[in-house]
Short mmCIF file of N, CA and C in Angstrom, two decimals:
data_model
loop_
_atom_site.label_atom_id
_atom_site.label_comp_id
_atom_site.label_asym_id
_atom_site.label_seq_id
_atom_site.Cartn_x
_atom_site.Cartn_y
_atom_site.Cartn_z
N MET A 877 113.84 55.30 66.30
CA MET A 877 114.35 56.89 65.86
C MET A 877 115.45 56.55 64.96
N LEU A 878 116.42 55.93 65.26
CA LEU A 878 117.42 55.71 64.18
C LEU A 878 116.92 54.96 63.04
N THR A 879 116.21 54.19 62.93
CA THR A 879 115.64 53.55 61.58
C THR A 879 115.10 54.73 60.61
N LEU A 880 114.05 55.49 61.57
CA LEU A 880 113.55 56.74 60.56
C LEU A 880 114.80 57.43 59.87
N LEU A 881 115.73 57.76 60.62
CA LEU A 881 117.05 58.82 60.12
C LEU A 881 117.63 58.07 59.22
N LEU A 882 117.81 56.68 59.21
CA LEU A 882 118.30 55.85 58.08
C LEU A 882 117.59 55.92 56.87
N ILE A 883 116.17 55.51 57.14
CA ILE A 883 115.26 55.43 56.02
C ILE A 883 115.21 57.03 54.98
N GLN A 884 115.25 57.77 55.73
CA GLN A 884 115.26 59.30 55.19
C GLN A 884 116.39 59.52 54.38
N GLY A 885 117.73 59.06 54.84
CA GLY A 885 118.99 59.37 54.08
C GLY A 885 118.75 58.46 52.89
N ALA A 886 118.35 57.38 52.95
CA ALA A 886 118.42 56.71 51.61
C ALA A 886 117.50 57.22 50.46
N PHE A 887 116.44 57.93 50.72
CA PHE A 887 115.67 58.56 49.86
C PHE A 887 115.70 60.27 49.49
N ALA A 888 117.00 60.78 50.41
CA ALA A 888 117.39 62.08 50.25
C ALA A 888 117.82 61.99 48.67
N GLU A 889 118.00 63.33 48.08
CA GLU A 889 118.61 63.72 46.83
C GLU A 889 119.91 63.46 46.95
N SER A 890 120.92 63.10 45.88
CA SER A 890 121.98 63.30 46.04
C SER A 890 122.56 64.58 45.66
N ILE A 891 123.58 65.10 46.36
CA ILE A 891 124.00 66.42 45.91
C ILE A 891 125.18 66.27 45.13
N GLU A 892 125.37 66.42 43.75
CA GLU A 892 126.32 66.42 43.22
C GLU A 892 127.53 67.35 43.25
N ALA A 893 128.47 66.96 43.57
CA ALA A 893 129.68 67.81 43.85
C ALA A 893 130.67 67.79 42.54
N LYS A 894 130.61 68.67 42.04
CA LYS A 894 131.67 68.27 40.65
C LYS A 894 132.76 69.54 41.07
N ASP A 895 133.80 68.86 40.02
CA ASP A 895 134.98 69.69 40.23
C ASP A 895 135.23 70.47 39.09
N PHE A 896 135.43 71.37 39.57
CA PHE A 896 135.77 72.73 38.53
C PHE A 896 137.08 73.49 39.01
N GLU A 897 137.80 73.95 37.80
CA GLU A 897 139.12 74.74 37.97
C GLU A 897 138.87 76.01 38.50
N THR A 898 137.72 76.80 38.38
CA THR A 898 137.54 77.95 38.63
C THR A 898 136.06 78.15 39.33
N LEU A 899 136.15 79.21 40.26
CA LEU A 899 134.83 79.55 40.89
C LEU A 899 133.71 79.93 39.84
N TYR A 900 134.15 80.56 38.51
CA TYR A 900 133.55 81.23 37.49
C TYR A 900 132.84 80.01 36.77
N GLN A 901 133.80 78.89 36.49
CA GLN A 901 133.18 77.75 35.96
C GLN A 901 132.11 76.98 36.68
N GLU A 902 132.10 76.99 37.89
CA GLU A 902 131.12 76.58 38.87
C GLU A 902 129.83 77.19 38.76
N ASN A 903 130.31 78.65 38.68
CA ASN A 903 128.64 79.42 38.49
C ASN A 903 128.03 79.25 37.21
N ARG A 904 128.79 79.38 36.05
CA ARG A 904 128.61 78.91 34.70
C ARG A 904 127.47 77.43 34.80
N TYR A 905 128.23 76.73 35.65
CA TYR A 905 127.44 75.45 35.26
C TYR A 905 126.00 75.47 36.10
N THR A 906 126.11 76.15 37.37
CA THR A 906 125.02 76.42 38.03
C THR A 906 124.08 77.16 36.88
N VAL A 907 124.09 77.95 36.32
CA VAL A 907 123.12 78.95 35.75
C VAL A 907 122.66 77.98 34.59
N LEU A 908 123.88 77.25 33.57
CA LEU A 908 123.67 76.57 32.76
C LEU A 908 122.21 75.31 32.80
N ILE A 909 122.82 74.51 34.00
CA ILE A 909 122.04 73.52 34.39
C ILE A 909 120.26 73.85 34.95
N GLU A 910 120.43 75.22 35.28
CA GLU A 910 118.93 75.78 35.65
C GLU A 910 118.17 76.18 34.48
N ASN A 911 118.94 76.92 33.26
CA ASN A 911 118.37 77.43 32.35
C ASN A 911 117.82 76.42 31.04
N ILE A 912 118.38 75.17 31.50
CA ILE A 912 118.13 74.01 30.15
C ILE A 912 116.94 73.11 30.81
N ARG A 913 115.94 72.98 30.00
CA ARG A 913 114.83 71.88 30.31
C ARG A 913 115.31 70.44 30.37
N CYS A 914 114.53 69.86 30.89
CA CYS A 914 114.77 68.22 30.92
C CYS A 914 114.09 67.82 30.12
N PRO A 915 114.33 66.96 28.78
CA PRO A 915 113.19 66.59 27.93
C PRO A 915 112.71 65.52 28.34
N VAL A 916 112.69 65.00 29.70
CA VAL A 916 112.07 63.95 30.16
C VAL A 916 110.87 64.48 31.09
N CYS A 917 111.26 65.38 31.64
CA CYS A 917 110.43 65.81 32.93
C CYS A 917 110.06 67.25 32.73
N GLN A 918 108.82 67.44 32.26
CA GLN A 918 108.26 68.39 31.64
C GLN A 918 108.37 69.77 32.82
N GLY A 919 108.71 70.90 32.73
CA GLY A 919 108.57 71.97 33.67
C GLY A 919 109.73 71.95 34.67
N GLN A 920 110.60 70.90 34.43
CA GLN A 920 112.12 71.19 35.34
C GLN A 920 113.24 71.31 34.36
N SER A 921 114.29 71.66 35.07
CA SER A 921 115.50 71.78 34.54
C SER A 921 116.34 70.68 34.79
N ILE A 922 117.54 70.59 34.07
CA ILE A 922 118.15 69.14 34.28
C ILE A 922 118.96 69.42 35.74
N GLY A 923 118.95 70.63 36.35
CA GLY A 923 119.57 70.85 37.55
C GLY A 923 118.34 70.26 38.83
N GLY A 924 117.14 70.48 38.40
CA GLY A 924 116.50 70.13 39.25
C GLY A 924 115.88 68.69 39.13
N SER A 925 116.11 68.01 38.04
CA SER A 925 115.36 66.65 37.68
C SER A 925 116.53 65.37 38.23
N ASN A 926 115.70 64.18 38.57
CA ASN A 926 116.27 62.87 38.98
C ASN A 926 116.46 62.07 38.10
N SER A 927 116.22 62.35 36.77
CA SER A 927 116.08 61.41 35.53
C SER A 927 117.47 60.93 35.25
N SER A 928 117.86 59.88 34.60
CA SER A 928 118.87 59.43 34.36
C SER A 928 119.51 60.51 33.13
N LEU A 929 118.58 60.95 32.20
CA LEU A 929 118.67 61.72 31.22
C LEU A 929 119.30 63.18 31.54
N ALA A 930 118.57 63.63 32.56
CA ALA A 930 119.08 64.90 33.39
C ALA A 930 120.63 64.55 33.89
N GLY A 931 120.94 63.34 34.50
CA GLY A 931 122.41 63.39 34.86
C GLY A 931 123.22 63.37 34.01
N ASP A 932 122.95 62.60 32.94
CA ASP A 932 123.95 62.39 31.80
C ASP A 932 124.03 63.90 30.96
N LEU A 933 122.96 64.69 30.85
CA LEU A 933 123.13 65.93 30.52
C LEU A 933 124.09 66.89 31.33
N ARG A 934 123.82 66.80 32.47
CA ARG A 934 124.44 67.76 33.72
C ARG A 934 126.11 67.56 33.37
N GLU A 935 126.35 66.21 33.08
CA GLU A 935 127.67 65.95 33.18
C GLU A 935 128.40 66.16 31.89
N GLN A 936 127.30 66.24 30.60
CA GLN A 936 127.81 66.77 29.48
C GLN A 936 128.29 68.12 29.80
N VAL A 937 127.18 68.95 30.12
CA VAL A 937 127.56 70.35 30.53
C VAL A 937 128.62 70.58 31.15
N ARG A 938 129.05 69.60 32.02
CA ARG A 938 130.30 69.76 32.94
C ARG A 938 131.67 69.73 32.12
N LYS A 939 131.48 68.61 31.22
CA LYS A 939 132.50 68.60 30.24
C LYS A 939 132.82 69.55 29.46
N MET A 940 131.99 69.93 28.84
CA MET A 940 131.91 71.09 27.94
C MET A 940 132.26 72.50 28.29
N ILE A 941 132.03 72.70 29.60
CA ILE A 941 132.86 73.60 30.31
C ILE A 941 134.11 73.53 30.68
N LEU A 942 134.35 72.40 31.23
CA LEU A 942 135.81 71.98 31.22
C LEU A 942 136.74 72.32 30.03
N ASN A 943 135.97 72.02 28.88
CA ASN A 943 136.54 72.01 27.61
C ASN A 943 136.71 73.39 27.17
N ASN A 944 136.38 74.35 27.84
CA ASN A 944 136.33 76.02 27.33
C ASN A 944 135.07 76.19 26.19
N LYS A 945 134.17 75.40 26.36
CA LYS A 945 133.01 75.88 25.15
C LYS A 945 132.34 76.91 25.94
N SER A 946 131.96 77.62 24.98
CA SER A 946 131.06 78.89 25.24
C SER A 946 129.68 78.55 25.57
N ASP A 947 128.93 79.39 26.44
CA ASP A 947 127.78 79.00 26.75
C ASP A 947 126.76 78.77 25.37
N LYS A 948 126.85 79.68 24.49
CA LYS A 948 126.15 79.46 23.01
C LYS A 948 126.36 78.28 22.35
N ASP A 949 127.76 77.75 22.69
CA ASP A 949 128.03 76.28 22.11
C ASP A 949 127.32 75.14 22.85
N ILE A 950 127.22 75.39 24.20
CA ILE A 950 126.42 74.36 24.80
C ILE A 950 124.92 74.52 24.58
N TYR A 951 124.52 75.67 24.56
CA TYR A 951 123.05 75.69 24.25
C TYR A 951 122.66 75.33 22.77
N LEU A 952 123.64 75.50 21.72
CA LEU A 952 123.64 74.62 20.60
C LEU A 952 123.51 73.28 20.43
N PHE A 953 124.33 72.93 21.18
CA PHE A 953 124.49 71.54 21.56
C PHE A 953 123.02 70.91 22.01
N MET A 954 122.66 71.43 23.09
CA MET A 954 121.23 70.67 23.33
C MET A 954 120.15 71.07 22.57
N VAL A 955 120.12 72.06 21.88
CA VAL A 955 119.14 72.28 20.71
C VAL A 955 119.18 71.41 19.36
N GLU A 956 120.60 71.08 18.96
CA GLU A 956 120.65 70.29 17.85
C GLU A 956 120.23 68.90 18.44
N ARG A 957 120.03 68.49 19.55
CA ARG A 957 119.81 66.97 20.03
C ARG A 957 118.28 67.09 20.40
N TYR A 958 117.61 67.98 21.00
CA TYR A 958 116.54 68.06 21.35
C TYR A 958 115.66 68.75 21.00
N GLY A 959 116.00 70.01 20.51
CA GLY A 959 115.27 70.99 20.05
C GLY A 959 115.00 72.12 20.86
N ASP A 960 114.18 73.26 20.47
CA ASP A 960 114.11 74.42 20.98
C ASP A 960 113.54 74.43 22.29
N PHE A 961 112.93 73.29 22.55
CA PHE A 961 112.21 72.88 23.71
C PHE A 961 113.17 72.83 25.00
N VAL A 962 114.30 72.78 24.95
CA VAL A 962 115.08 72.44 25.97
C VAL A 962 115.55 73.81 26.57
N ASN A 963 115.05 74.85 25.93
CA ASN A 963 115.50 76.32 26.26
C ASN A 963 114.27 76.75 27.26
N PHE A 964 114.45 77.16 28.15
CA PHE A 964 113.50 77.46 29.16
C PHE A 964 112.92 79.14 28.58
N LYS A 965 114.22 79.54 27.74
CA LYS A 965 113.78 80.98 26.95
C LYS A 965 114.12 80.86 25.49
N PRO A 966 113.28 80.22 24.93
CA PRO A 966 113.44 79.82 23.24
C PRO A 966 113.46 80.86 22.46
N PRO A 967 114.47 80.95 21.63
CA PRO A 967 114.65 82.18 20.74
C PRO A 967 113.29 82.37 19.72
N ILE A 968 113.35 84.10 19.39
CA ILE A 968 112.04 84.13 18.48
C ILE A 968 112.73 83.81 16.95
N ASN A 969 112.11 82.85 16.71
CA ASN A 969 112.30 82.87 15.03
C ASN A 969 111.17 82.25 14.44
N SER A 970 110.92 81.81 13.23
CA SER A 970 110.02 81.21 12.55
C SER A 970 109.37 79.99 13.18
N LYS A 971 109.88 79.24 14.20
CA LYS A 971 109.23 78.10 14.48
C LYS A 971 108.64 78.45 15.84
N THR A 972 108.99 79.73 16.49
CA THR A 972 108.33 80.08 17.91
C THR A 972 107.58 81.00 17.86
N TYR A 973 107.28 81.77 16.62
CA TYR A 973 106.53 82.76 16.71
C TYR A 973 105.07 82.68 17.52
N LEU A 974 104.35 81.42 17.01
CA LEU A 974 103.10 81.35 17.91
C LEU A 974 103.59 81.20 19.25
N LEU A 975 104.63 80.56 19.70
CA LEU A 975 104.56 80.60 21.27
C LEU A 975 105.00 81.73 21.89
N TRP A 976 105.62 82.72 21.19
CA TRP A 976 105.58 84.05 21.75
C TRP A 976 104.59 85.01 21.88
N PHE A 977 104.00 84.87 20.69
CA PHE A 977 102.83 86.03 20.33
C PHE A 977 101.49 85.43 20.35
N ALA A 978 101.25 84.30 20.76
CA ALA A 978 99.80 83.71 20.86
C ALA A 978 99.10 84.14 21.99
N PRO A 979 99.64 84.48 23.21
CA PRO A 979 99.37 85.03 24.38
C PRO A 979 99.00 86.67 24.14
N LEU A 980 99.62 87.38 23.47
CA LEU A 980 99.28 88.40 22.86
C LEU A 980 98.13 88.60 21.90
N LEU A 981 97.85 87.79 21.29
CA LEU A 981 97.09 87.92 20.21
C LEU A 981 95.55 87.62 20.83
N LEU A 982 95.94 86.41 21.90
CA LEU A 982 94.66 86.23 22.53
C LEU A 982 94.35 87.16 23.41
N LEU A 983 94.90 88.20 24.03
CA LEU A 983 94.59 89.04 24.87
C LEU A 983 94.09 90.22 24.01
N VAL A 984 94.37 90.42 23.08
CA VAL A 984 93.98 91.48 22.11
C VAL A 984 92.49 90.91 21.47
N LEU A 985 92.32 89.91 20.94
CA LEU A 985 90.97 89.09 20.91
C LEU A 985 89.73 89.18 22.17
N CYS A 986 90.36 88.81 23.08
CA CYS A 986 89.65 89.02 24.49
C CYS A 986 89.09 90.16 24.95
N SER A 987 89.73 91.07 24.66
CA SER A 987 89.56 92.70 24.89
C SER A 987 88.73 93.11 23.95
N ILE A 988 88.83 92.69 22.74
CA ILE A 988 87.83 93.21 21.54
C ILE A 988 86.37 92.60 21.92
N TYR A 989 86.41 91.34 22.15
CA TYR A 989 85.24 90.52 22.50
C TYR A 989 84.75 91.14 23.80
N LEU A 990 85.14 91.38 24.96
CA LEU A 990 84.81 92.00 26.11
C LEU A 990 84.19 93.50 25.74
N PHE A 991 84.66 94.45 25.10
CA PHE A 991 84.42 95.74 24.35
C PHE A 991 83.06 95.76 23.87
N ARG A 992 83.05 94.37 22.78
CA ARG A 992 81.77 94.50 22.22
C ARG A 992 80.70 94.25 23.17
N ILE A 993 80.76 93.11 23.80
CA ILE A 993 79.79 92.44 24.67
C ILE A 993 79.29 93.67 25.62
N THR A 994 80.01 94.34 26.12
CA THR A 994 79.80 95.73 27.05
C THR A 994 78.99 96.82 26.23
N ARG A 995 79.43 96.98 25.13
CA ARG A 995 78.71 98.00 24.13
C ARG A 995 77.47 97.69 23.96
N ASN A 996 77.42 96.33 23.56
CA ASN A 996 76.17 95.81 23.09
C ASN A 996 74.97 95.59 24.30
N LYS A 997 75.35 95.35 25.41
CA LYS A 997 74.77 95.47 26.63
C LYS A 997 73.97 96.76 27.11
N ASN A 998 75.00 97.93 26.91
CA ASN A 998 74.40 99.09 27.48
C ASN A 998 73.30 99.47 26.25
N ILE A 999 73.74 99.26 24.92
CA ILE A 999 72.52 99.70 23.84
C ILE A 999 71.23 98.97 24.11
N HIS A 1000 71.19 97.67 24.75
CA HIS A 1000 70.22 96.72 24.83
C HIS A 1000 69.38 97.35 26.10
N LEU A 1001 70.06 97.84 27.01
CA LEU A 1001 69.56 98.27 28.41
C LEU A 1001 68.90 99.75 28.11
N SER A 1002 69.48 100.31 27.13
CA SER A 1002 68.63 101.71 26.92
C SER A 1002 67.38 101.54 26.39
N SER A 1003 67.35 100.30 25.36
CA SER A 1003 66.25 100.18 24.46
C SER A 1003 65.34 99.73 25.59
N SER A 1004 65.78 98.88 26.33
CA SER A 1004 64.58 98.01 27.31
C SER A 1004 64.03 99.13 28.39
N ASP A 1005 64.85 100.20 28.65
CA ASP A 1005 64.51 101.30 29.39
C ASP A 1005 63.19 101.99 28.83
N SER A 1006 63.12 102.44 27.50
CA SER A 1006 62.14 102.99 26.84
C SER A 1006 60.96 102.02 26.51
N ASP A 1007 61.34 100.77 26.61
CA ASP A 1007 59.99 99.93 26.39
C ASP A 1007 59.47 99.77 27.82
N ILE A 1008 60.03 99.88 28.92
CA ILE A 1008 59.45 99.90 30.40
C ILE A 1008 58.67 101.25 30.04
N GLU A 1009 59.18 102.23 29.82
CA GLU A 1009 58.50 103.71 30.15
C GLU A 1009 57.05 103.42 29.16
N ARG A 1010 57.11 102.99 28.05
CA ARG A 1010 55.99 102.62 27.21
C ARG A 1010 55.20 101.60 27.61
N ALA A 1011 55.33 100.75 28.37
CA ALA A 1011 54.53 99.94 29.10
C ALA A 1011 53.68 100.62 30.22
N LYS A 1012 54.45 101.55 30.93
CA LYS A 1012 53.93 102.05 32.26
C LYS A 1012 52.72 102.74 31.53
N LYS A 1013 53.02 103.71 30.51
CA LYS A 1013 52.12 104.42 29.95
C LYS A 1013 50.78 103.76 29.69
N LEU A 1014 51.12 102.60 28.92
CA LEU A 1014 49.79 101.76 28.27
C LEU A 1014 49.19 101.07 29.67
N LEU A 1015 49.96 100.97 30.82
CA LEU A 1015 49.08 100.48 32.02
C LEU A 1015 48.21 101.45 32.77
N LYS A 1016 48.63 102.63 32.81
CA LYS A 1016 47.68 104.19 33.29
C LYS A 1016 46.42 104.10 32.40
#
């Protein structure tokens, strides 16, 4: 039993205890590391990633907070190095129009297609009903 507990402890994630001057700085740190995407791990924030790059970026964010950099400065620093990809909420600009509006465009196109298909089906059914009636008359 003791061996199992020791093995589990070796594989457990390390919790990073960071020193901040105020609780406000610590809260900012937590929010920032959860809103910055890890460039190595797709879909994970740097706060939830175990990669060495994510650890380095967390340390960079901590240093910038302690140096009284604003959130905007920190995001700008990350975007300059890794592109808009590092933001979980990328800004709307000429490079990200497709990212923001492609789902809406796809929804509109699919709705138009669905409307046309159902309308054509109704027209086709009504004409086949008249064909059935004509066929019944011919069979009598």
